[in-house]
Tab-separated table of C-alpha atoms in Angstrom:
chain	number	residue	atom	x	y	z
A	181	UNK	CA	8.030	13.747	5.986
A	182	UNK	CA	4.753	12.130	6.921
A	183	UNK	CA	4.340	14.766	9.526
A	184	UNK	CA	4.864	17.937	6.565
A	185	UNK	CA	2.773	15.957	3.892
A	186	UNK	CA	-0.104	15.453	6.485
A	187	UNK	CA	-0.118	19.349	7.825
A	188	UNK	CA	0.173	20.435	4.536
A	189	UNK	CA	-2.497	18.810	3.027
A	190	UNK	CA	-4.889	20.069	5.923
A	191	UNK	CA	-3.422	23.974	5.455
A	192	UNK	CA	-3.588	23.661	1.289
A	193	UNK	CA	-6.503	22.546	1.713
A	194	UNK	CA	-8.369	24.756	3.848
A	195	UNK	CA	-6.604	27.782	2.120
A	196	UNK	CA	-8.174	27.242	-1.016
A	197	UNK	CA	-11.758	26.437	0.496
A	198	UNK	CA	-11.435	29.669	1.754
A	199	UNK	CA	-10.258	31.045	-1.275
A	200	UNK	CA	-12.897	29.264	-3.404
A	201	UNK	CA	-15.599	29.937	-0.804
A	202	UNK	CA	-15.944	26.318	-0.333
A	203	UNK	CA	-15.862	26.060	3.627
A	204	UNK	CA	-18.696	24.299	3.504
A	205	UNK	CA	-17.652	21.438	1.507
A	206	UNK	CA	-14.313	22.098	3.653
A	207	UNK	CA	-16.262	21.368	7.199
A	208	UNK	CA	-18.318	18.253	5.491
A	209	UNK	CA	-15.201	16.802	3.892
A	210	UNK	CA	-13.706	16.748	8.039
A	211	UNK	CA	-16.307	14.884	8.532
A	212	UNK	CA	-16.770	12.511	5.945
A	213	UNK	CA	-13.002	11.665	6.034
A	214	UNK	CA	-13.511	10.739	9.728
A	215	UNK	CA	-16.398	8.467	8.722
A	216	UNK	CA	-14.372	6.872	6.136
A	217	UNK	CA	-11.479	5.877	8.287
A	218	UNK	CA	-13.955	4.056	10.680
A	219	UNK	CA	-15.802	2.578	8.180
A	220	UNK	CA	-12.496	0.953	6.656
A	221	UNK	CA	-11.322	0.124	9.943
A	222	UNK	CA	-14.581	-1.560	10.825
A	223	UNK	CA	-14.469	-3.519	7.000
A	224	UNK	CA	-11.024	-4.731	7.693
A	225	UNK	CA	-12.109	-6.063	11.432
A	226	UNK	CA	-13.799	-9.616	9.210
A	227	UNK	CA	-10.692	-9.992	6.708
A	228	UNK	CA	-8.089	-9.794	9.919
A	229	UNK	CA	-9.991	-11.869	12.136
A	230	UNK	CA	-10.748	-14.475	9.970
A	231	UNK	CA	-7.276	-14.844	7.725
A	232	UNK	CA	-5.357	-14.091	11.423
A	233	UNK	CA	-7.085	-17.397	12.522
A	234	UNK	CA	-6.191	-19.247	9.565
A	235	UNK	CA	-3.057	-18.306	9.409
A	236	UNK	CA	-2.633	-19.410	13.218
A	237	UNK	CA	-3.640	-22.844	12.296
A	238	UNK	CA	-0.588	-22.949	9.163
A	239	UNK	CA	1.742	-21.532	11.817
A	240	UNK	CA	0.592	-24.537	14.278
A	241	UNK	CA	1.128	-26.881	11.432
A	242	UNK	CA	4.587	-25.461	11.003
A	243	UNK	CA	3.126	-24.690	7.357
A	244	UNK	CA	5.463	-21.186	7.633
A	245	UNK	CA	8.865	-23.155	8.325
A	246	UNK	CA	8.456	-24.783	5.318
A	247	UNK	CA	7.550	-21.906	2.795
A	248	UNK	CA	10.533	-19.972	4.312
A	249	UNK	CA	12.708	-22.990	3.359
A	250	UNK	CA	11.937	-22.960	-0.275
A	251	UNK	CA	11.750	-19.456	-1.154
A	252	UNK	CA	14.267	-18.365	1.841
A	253	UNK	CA	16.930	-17.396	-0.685
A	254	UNK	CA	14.636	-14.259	-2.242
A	255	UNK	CA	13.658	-13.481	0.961
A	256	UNK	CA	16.955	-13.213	2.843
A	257	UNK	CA	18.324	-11.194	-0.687
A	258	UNK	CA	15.705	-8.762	0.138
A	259	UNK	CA	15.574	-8.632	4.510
A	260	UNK	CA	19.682	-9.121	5.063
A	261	UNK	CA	18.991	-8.565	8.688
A	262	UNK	CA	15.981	-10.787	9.622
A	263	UNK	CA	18.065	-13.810	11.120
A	264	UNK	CA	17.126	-17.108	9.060
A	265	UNK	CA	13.911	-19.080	10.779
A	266	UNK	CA	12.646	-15.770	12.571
A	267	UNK	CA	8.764	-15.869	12.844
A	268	UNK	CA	8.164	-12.498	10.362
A	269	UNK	CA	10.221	-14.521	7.617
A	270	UNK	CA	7.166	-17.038	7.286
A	271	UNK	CA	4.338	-13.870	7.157
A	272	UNK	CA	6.577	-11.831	4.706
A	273	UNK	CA	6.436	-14.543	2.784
A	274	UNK	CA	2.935	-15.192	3.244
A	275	UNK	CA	2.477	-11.621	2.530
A	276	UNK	CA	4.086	-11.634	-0.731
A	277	UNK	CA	2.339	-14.704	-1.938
A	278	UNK	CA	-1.110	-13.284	-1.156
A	279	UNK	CA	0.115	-10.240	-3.142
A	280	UNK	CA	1.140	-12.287	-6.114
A	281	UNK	CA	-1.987	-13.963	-5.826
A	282	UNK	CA	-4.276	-11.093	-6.259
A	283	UNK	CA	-5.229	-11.790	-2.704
A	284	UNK	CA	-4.977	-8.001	-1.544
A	285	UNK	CA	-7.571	-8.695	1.771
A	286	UNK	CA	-5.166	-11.675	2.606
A	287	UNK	CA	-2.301	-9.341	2.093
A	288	UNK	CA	-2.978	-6.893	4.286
A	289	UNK	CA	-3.216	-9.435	7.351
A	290	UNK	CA	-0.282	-10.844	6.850
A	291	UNK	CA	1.542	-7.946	6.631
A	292	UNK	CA	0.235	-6.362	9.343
A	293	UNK	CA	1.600	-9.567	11.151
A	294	UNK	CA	5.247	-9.471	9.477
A	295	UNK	CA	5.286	-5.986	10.745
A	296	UNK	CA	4.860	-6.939	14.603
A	297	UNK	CA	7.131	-9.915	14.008
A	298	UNK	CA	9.741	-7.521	12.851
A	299	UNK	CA	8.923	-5.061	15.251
A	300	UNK	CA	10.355	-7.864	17.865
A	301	UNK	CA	13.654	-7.448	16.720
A	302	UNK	CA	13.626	-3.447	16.361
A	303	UNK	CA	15.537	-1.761	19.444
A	304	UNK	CA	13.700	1.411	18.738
A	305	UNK	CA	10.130	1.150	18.679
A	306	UNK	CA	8.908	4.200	17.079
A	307	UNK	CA	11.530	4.154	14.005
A	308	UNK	CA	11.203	1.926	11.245
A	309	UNK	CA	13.790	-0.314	11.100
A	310	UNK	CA	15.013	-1.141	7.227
A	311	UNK	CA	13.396	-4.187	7.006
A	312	UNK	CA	10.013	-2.527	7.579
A	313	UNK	CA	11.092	-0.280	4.542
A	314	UNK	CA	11.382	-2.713	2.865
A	315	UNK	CA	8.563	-4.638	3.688
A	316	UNK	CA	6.601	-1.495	2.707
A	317	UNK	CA	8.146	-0.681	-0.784
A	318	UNK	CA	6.870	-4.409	-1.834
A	319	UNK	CA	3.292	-3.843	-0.562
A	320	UNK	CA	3.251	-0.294	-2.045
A	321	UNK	CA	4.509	-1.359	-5.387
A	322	UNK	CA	1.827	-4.628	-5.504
A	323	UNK	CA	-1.031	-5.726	-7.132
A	324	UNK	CA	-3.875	-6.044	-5.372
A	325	UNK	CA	-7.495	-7.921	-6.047
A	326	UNK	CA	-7.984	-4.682	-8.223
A	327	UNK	CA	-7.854	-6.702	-11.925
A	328	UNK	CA	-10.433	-8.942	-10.824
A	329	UNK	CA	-12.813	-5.805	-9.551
A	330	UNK	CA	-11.492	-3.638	-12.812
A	331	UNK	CA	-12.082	-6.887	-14.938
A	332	UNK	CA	-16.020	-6.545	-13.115
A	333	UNK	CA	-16.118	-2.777	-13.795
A	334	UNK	CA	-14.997	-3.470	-17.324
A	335	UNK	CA	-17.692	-6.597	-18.210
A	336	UNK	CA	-20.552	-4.152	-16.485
A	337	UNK	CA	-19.870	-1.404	-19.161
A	338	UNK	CA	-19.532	-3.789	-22.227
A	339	UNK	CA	-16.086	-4.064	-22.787
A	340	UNK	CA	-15.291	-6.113	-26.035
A	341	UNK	CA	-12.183	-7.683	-23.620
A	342	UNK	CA	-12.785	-6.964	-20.180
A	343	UNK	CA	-9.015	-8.843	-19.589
A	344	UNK	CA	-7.130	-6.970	-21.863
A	345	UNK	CA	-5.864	-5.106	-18.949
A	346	UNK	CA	-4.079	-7.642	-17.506
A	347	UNK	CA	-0.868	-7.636	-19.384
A	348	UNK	CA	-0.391	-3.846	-19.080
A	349	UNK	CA	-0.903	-3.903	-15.848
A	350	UNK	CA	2.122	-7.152	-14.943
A	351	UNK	CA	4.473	-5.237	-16.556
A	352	UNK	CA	3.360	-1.762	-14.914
A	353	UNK	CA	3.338	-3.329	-12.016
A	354	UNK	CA	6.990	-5.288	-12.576
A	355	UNK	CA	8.442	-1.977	-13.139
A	356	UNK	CA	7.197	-0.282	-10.036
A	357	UNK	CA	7.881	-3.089	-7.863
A	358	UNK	CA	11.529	-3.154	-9.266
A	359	UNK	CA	11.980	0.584	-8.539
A	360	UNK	CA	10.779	0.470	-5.305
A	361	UNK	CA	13.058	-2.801	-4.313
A	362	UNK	CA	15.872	-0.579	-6.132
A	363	UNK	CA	14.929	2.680	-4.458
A	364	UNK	CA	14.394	1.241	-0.993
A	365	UNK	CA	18.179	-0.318	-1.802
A	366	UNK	CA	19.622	2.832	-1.883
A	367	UNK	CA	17.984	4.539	0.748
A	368	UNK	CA	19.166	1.433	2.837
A	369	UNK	CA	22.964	2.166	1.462
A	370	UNK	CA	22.684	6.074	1.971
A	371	UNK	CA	21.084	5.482	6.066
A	372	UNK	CA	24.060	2.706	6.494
A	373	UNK	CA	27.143	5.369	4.908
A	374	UNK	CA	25.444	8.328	7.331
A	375	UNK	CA	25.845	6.313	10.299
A	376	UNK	CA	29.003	5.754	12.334
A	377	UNK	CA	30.034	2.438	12.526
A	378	UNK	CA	28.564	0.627	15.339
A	379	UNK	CA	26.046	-1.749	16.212
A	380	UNK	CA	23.473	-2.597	13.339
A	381	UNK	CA	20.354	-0.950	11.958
A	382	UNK	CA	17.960	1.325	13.417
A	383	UNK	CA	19.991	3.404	15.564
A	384	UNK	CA	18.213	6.580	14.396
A	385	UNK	CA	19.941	7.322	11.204
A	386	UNK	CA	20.528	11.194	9.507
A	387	UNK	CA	17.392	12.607	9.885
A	388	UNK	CA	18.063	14.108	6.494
A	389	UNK	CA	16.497	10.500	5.248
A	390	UNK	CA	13.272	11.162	7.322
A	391	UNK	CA	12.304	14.508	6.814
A	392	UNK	CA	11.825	16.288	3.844
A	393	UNK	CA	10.268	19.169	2.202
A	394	UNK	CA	5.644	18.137	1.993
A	395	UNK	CA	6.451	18.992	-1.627
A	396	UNK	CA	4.149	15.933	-3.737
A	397	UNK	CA	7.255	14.093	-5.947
A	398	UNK	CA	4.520	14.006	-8.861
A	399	UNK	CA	5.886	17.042	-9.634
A	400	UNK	CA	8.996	14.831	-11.450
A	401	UNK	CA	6.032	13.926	-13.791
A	402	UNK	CA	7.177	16.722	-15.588
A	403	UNK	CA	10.303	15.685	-16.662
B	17	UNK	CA	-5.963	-21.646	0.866
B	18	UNK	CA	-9.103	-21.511	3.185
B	19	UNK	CA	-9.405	-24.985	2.500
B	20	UNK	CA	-5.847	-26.458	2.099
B	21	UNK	CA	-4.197	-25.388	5.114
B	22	UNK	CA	-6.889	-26.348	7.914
B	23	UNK	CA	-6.684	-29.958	6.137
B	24	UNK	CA	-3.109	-30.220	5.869
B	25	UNK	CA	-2.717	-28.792	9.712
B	26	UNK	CA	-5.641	-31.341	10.885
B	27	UNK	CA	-3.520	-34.299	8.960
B	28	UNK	CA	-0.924	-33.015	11.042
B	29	UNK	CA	-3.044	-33.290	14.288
B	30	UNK	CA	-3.302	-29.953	14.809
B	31	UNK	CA	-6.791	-28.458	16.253
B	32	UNK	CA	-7.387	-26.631	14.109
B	33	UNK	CA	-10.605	-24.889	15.579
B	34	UNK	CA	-8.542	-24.032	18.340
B	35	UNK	CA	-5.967	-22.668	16.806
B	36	UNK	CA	-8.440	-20.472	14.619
B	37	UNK	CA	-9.990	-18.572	17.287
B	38	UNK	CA	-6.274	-18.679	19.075
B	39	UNK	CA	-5.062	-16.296	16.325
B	40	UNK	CA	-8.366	-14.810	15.059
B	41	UNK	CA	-8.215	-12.900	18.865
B	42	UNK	CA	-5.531	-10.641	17.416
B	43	UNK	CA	-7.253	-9.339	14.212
B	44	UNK	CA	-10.269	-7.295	16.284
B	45	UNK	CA	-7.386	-5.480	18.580
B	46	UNK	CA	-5.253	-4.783	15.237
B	47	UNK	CA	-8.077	-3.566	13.202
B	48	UNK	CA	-9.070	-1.079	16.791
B	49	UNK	CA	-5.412	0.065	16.699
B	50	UNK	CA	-5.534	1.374	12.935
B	51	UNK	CA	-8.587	3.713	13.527
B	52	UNK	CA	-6.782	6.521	14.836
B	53	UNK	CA	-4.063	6.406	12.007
B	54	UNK	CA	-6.706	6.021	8.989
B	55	UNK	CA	-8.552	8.518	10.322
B	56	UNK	CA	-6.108	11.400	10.490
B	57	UNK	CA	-5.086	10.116	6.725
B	58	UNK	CA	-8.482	10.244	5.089
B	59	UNK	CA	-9.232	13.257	6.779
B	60	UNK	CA	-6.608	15.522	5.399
B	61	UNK	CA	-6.857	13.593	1.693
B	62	UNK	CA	-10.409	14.219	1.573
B	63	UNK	CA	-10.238	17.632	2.764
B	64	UNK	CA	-7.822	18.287	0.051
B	65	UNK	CA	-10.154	17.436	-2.554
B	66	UNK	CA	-12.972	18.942	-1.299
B	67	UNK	CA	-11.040	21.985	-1.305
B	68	UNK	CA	-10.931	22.431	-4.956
B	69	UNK	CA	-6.849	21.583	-3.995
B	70	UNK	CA	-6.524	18.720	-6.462
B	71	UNK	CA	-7.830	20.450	-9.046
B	72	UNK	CA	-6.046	23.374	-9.350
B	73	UNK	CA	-2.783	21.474	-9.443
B	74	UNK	CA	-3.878	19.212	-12.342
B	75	UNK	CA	-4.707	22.603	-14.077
B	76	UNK	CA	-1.102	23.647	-13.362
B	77	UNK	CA	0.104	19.725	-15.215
B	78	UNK	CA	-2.782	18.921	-18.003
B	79	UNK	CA	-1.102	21.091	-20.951
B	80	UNK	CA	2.379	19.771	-20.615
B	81	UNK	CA	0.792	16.213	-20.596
B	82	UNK	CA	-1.370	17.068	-23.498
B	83	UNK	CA	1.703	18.108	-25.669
B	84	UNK	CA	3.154	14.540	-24.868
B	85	UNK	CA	-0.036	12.805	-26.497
B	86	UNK	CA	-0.897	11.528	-23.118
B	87	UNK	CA	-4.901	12.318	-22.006
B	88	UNK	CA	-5.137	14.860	-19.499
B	89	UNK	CA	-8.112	13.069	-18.394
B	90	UNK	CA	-6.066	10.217	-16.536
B	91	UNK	CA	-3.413	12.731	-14.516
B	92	UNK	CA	-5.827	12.886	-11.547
B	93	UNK	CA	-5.296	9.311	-10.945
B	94	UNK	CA	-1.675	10.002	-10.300
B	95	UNK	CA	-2.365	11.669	-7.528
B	96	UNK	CA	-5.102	9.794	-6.405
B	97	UNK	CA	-3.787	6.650	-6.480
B	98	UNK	CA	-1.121	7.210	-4.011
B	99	UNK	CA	-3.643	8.934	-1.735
B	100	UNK	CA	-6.869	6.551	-1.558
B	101	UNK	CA	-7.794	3.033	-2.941
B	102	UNK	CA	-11.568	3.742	-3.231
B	103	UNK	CA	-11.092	7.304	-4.787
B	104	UNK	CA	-9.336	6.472	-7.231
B	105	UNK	CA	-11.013	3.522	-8.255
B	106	UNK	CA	-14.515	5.884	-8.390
B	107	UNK	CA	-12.589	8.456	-10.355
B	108	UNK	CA	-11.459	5.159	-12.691
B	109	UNK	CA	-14.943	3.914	-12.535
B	110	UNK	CA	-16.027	7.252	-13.968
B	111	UNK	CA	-13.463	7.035	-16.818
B	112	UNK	CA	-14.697	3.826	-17.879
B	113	UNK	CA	-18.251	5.267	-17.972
B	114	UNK	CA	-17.676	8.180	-19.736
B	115	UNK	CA	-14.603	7.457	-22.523
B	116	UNK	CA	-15.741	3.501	-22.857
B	117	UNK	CA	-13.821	0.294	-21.370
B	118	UNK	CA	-12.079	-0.274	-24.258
B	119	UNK	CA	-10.754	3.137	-24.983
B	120	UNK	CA	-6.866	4.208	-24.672
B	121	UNK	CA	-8.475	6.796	-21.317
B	122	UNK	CA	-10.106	3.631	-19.919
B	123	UNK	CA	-7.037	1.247	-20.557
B	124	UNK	CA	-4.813	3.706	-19.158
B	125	UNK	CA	-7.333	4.428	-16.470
B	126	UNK	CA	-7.722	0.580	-15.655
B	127	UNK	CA	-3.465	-0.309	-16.075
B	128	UNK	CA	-2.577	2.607	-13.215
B	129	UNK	CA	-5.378	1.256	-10.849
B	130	UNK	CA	-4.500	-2.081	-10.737
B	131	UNK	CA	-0.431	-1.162	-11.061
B	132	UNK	CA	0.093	-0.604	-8.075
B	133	UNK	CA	-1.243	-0.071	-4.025
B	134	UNK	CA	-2.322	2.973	-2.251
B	135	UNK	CA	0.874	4.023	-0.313
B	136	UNK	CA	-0.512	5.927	2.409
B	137	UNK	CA	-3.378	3.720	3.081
B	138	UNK	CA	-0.648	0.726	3.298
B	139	UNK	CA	1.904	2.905	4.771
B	140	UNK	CA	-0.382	4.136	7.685
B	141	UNK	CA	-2.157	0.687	8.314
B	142	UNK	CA	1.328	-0.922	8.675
B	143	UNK	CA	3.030	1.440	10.655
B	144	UNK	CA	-0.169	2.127	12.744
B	145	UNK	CA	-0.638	-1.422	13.955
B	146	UNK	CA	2.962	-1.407	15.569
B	147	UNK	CA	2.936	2.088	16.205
B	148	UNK	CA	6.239	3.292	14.454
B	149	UNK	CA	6.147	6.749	14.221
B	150	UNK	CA	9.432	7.581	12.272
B	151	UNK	CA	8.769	6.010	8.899
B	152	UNK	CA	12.310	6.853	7.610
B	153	UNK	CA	12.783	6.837	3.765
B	154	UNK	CA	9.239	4.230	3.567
B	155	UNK	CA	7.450	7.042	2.553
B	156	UNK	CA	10.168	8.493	-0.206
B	157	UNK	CA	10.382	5.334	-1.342
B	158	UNK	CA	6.380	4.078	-2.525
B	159	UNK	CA	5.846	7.347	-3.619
B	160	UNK	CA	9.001	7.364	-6.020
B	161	UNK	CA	7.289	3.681	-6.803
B	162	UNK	CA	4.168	4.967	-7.398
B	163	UNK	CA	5.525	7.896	-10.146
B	164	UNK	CA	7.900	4.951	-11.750
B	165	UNK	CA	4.647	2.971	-12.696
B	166	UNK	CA	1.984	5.824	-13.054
B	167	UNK	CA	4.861	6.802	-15.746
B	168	UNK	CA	5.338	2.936	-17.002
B	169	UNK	CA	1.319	2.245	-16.875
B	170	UNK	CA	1.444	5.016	-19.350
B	171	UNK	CA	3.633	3.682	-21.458
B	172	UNK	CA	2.842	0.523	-21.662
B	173	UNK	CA	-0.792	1.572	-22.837
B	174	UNK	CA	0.449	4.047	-25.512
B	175	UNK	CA	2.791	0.958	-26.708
B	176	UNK	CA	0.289	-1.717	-26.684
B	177	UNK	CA	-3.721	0.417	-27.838
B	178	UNK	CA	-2.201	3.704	-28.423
């Protein structure tokens, strides 16, 4: 799916510079895209090096072990098959904290880190297994630092109550998250009933669940 | 949390600078790792755009949203949001400019930015930095996420200022 979304975004879009007699822009925007994805690498290099080191030091202070053992109940409802006191346990959770925090830059980090913690206990390494999924549909679904820079953007052009954005955003944000943790249930339900019985997760599953028409799904805006 | 946890880890006679630079080794080579994947994303997103792409498919959705009382002016952000974090928040940015902070554009504007995450970005940066390559139903999944609260940010802000 990834594959068809990414091609076709590359043909659509160079058909209609062509079309439009934009090549131009077309050739520039190749470039500037490029740029971009450096430049965001480059910006993340401070934020992962520095919260990567702190986060060593709670690890060392077995700071993880004990945040799993409170809020180990939500996160084994959610990650069935990450055995209890497994290393990516602690950084989901950290992850998910961050998130609730509003701490998107210490997000990130942390669940860059659950992802190679989980990716220790995937057989196949180049398929997802469905706790990645998983892991993913709650960092997709999230709120990020963006209130506090919206709140900014709001005070700088006069807003009467730059925070009156907050509320809407909770619950917008409550409702994605539960879709996605909903969603990402089913899909997990769906890959489990394609496969014959055998040995657990991330055997590579009906393909039907990983490829897929590059059609955008916005187009279920419509009703 | 910069503070608390090298304090409680030195009560716990941890050393801590040592342990800092111990784990701080890994964020460079992760950060490396995810150029290749960001790249290839924000290359075909921002050729889209530049393409005159995005706009002809908001022409194709604006007068069915109109009908629903729902500004046309916001739809872009749908698909931006999904697509890239600092686009969208420029195209918000320019919302907020042009309607006013406190109008129903800018509060819907301002809800679906901070709703939810940019899939791809997050969905490329995690998968990149362990290099899965079959992302299975992930994808399906944010993206159905991302239309459930686009929809519900909507809402919301015709319930609450509309």
């Amino acid at each position: 799916m990834l594959n068809g979304i990414w091609l076709g975004m590359i043909l659509i879009g160079f058909v209609f510079a062509a079309v439009n007699g934009r090549m131009n822009e077309f050739t520039a925007a190749v470039f500037d895209g490029a740029k971009s994805g450096v430049t965001v690498s480059f910006g993340l290099i401070s934020v992962l090096v520095f919260w990567l080191g702190i986060m060593r030091i709670a690890e060392d202070a077995d700071l993880l072990k004990k945040i799993s053992r409170v809020l180990g109940p939500v996160v084994s409802f959610l990650f069935p098959d990450v055995p209890k006191g497994h290393p990516a346990i602690g950084y989901i959770l950290s992850n998910m904290s961050a998130n609730l925090l509003g701490l998107g830059n210490a997000a990130t980090p942390m669940g860059i880190k659950a992802m190679q913690e989980l990716q220790t206990l995937n057989p196949d390494k180049e398929t997802a297994t469905p706790a990645m999924c998983t892991l993913l549909a709650l960092n997709t679904a999230s709120i990020t630092l963006i209130p506090a820079t919206l709140i900014a953007i709001r005070l700088n052009y006069g807003s009467a109550d730059p925070a009156a954005i907050v509320g809407t955003t909770l619950a917008a944000t409550a409702v994605a998250t539960l879709a996605a943790i909903a969603a990402d249930r089913l899909c997990r339900r769906l890959t489990l009933l394609r496969r014959p019985p055998g040995p657990p997760p991330a055997i590579r599953a009906g393909t039907a669940s990983a490829t897929g028409s590059a059609t955008l799904p916005h187009s279920s805006v419509k009703g | 949390m910069v503070t608390f946890i090298p304090l409680y880890a030195f009560s716990r006679k941890v050393p801590v600078y040592e342990s800092f630079v111990e784990g701080a080794k890994d964020g460079f080579g992760t950060a490396i790792a995810i150029i290749p994947h960001l790249v290839g994303m924000l290359v075909a997103i921002s050729v889209f755009r530049a393409s005159g792409a995005l706009d002809f498919l908001m022409g194709f959705v604006s007068p069915l949203v109109q009908s629903l009382g729902i500004p046309a002016e916001v739809l872009p952000l749908g698909l931006l949001r999904p697509l890239t974090g600092t686009g969208s928040l420029a195209y918000t940015t320019d919302l907020i400019r042009v309607h006013g902070p406190d109008s129903l554009i800018g509060m819907i504007a301002s809800t679906i930015q901070g709703s939810t995450d940019t899939t791809l970005y997050v969905l490329t940066v995690y998968f990149g930095a362990v290099g899965i390559r079959n992302g299975r139903y992930a994808l399906k999944v944010g993206l159905f996420s991302d239309v459930v609260g686009f929809i519900a940010a909507i809402a919301v802000c015709l319930l609450v200022f509309g």
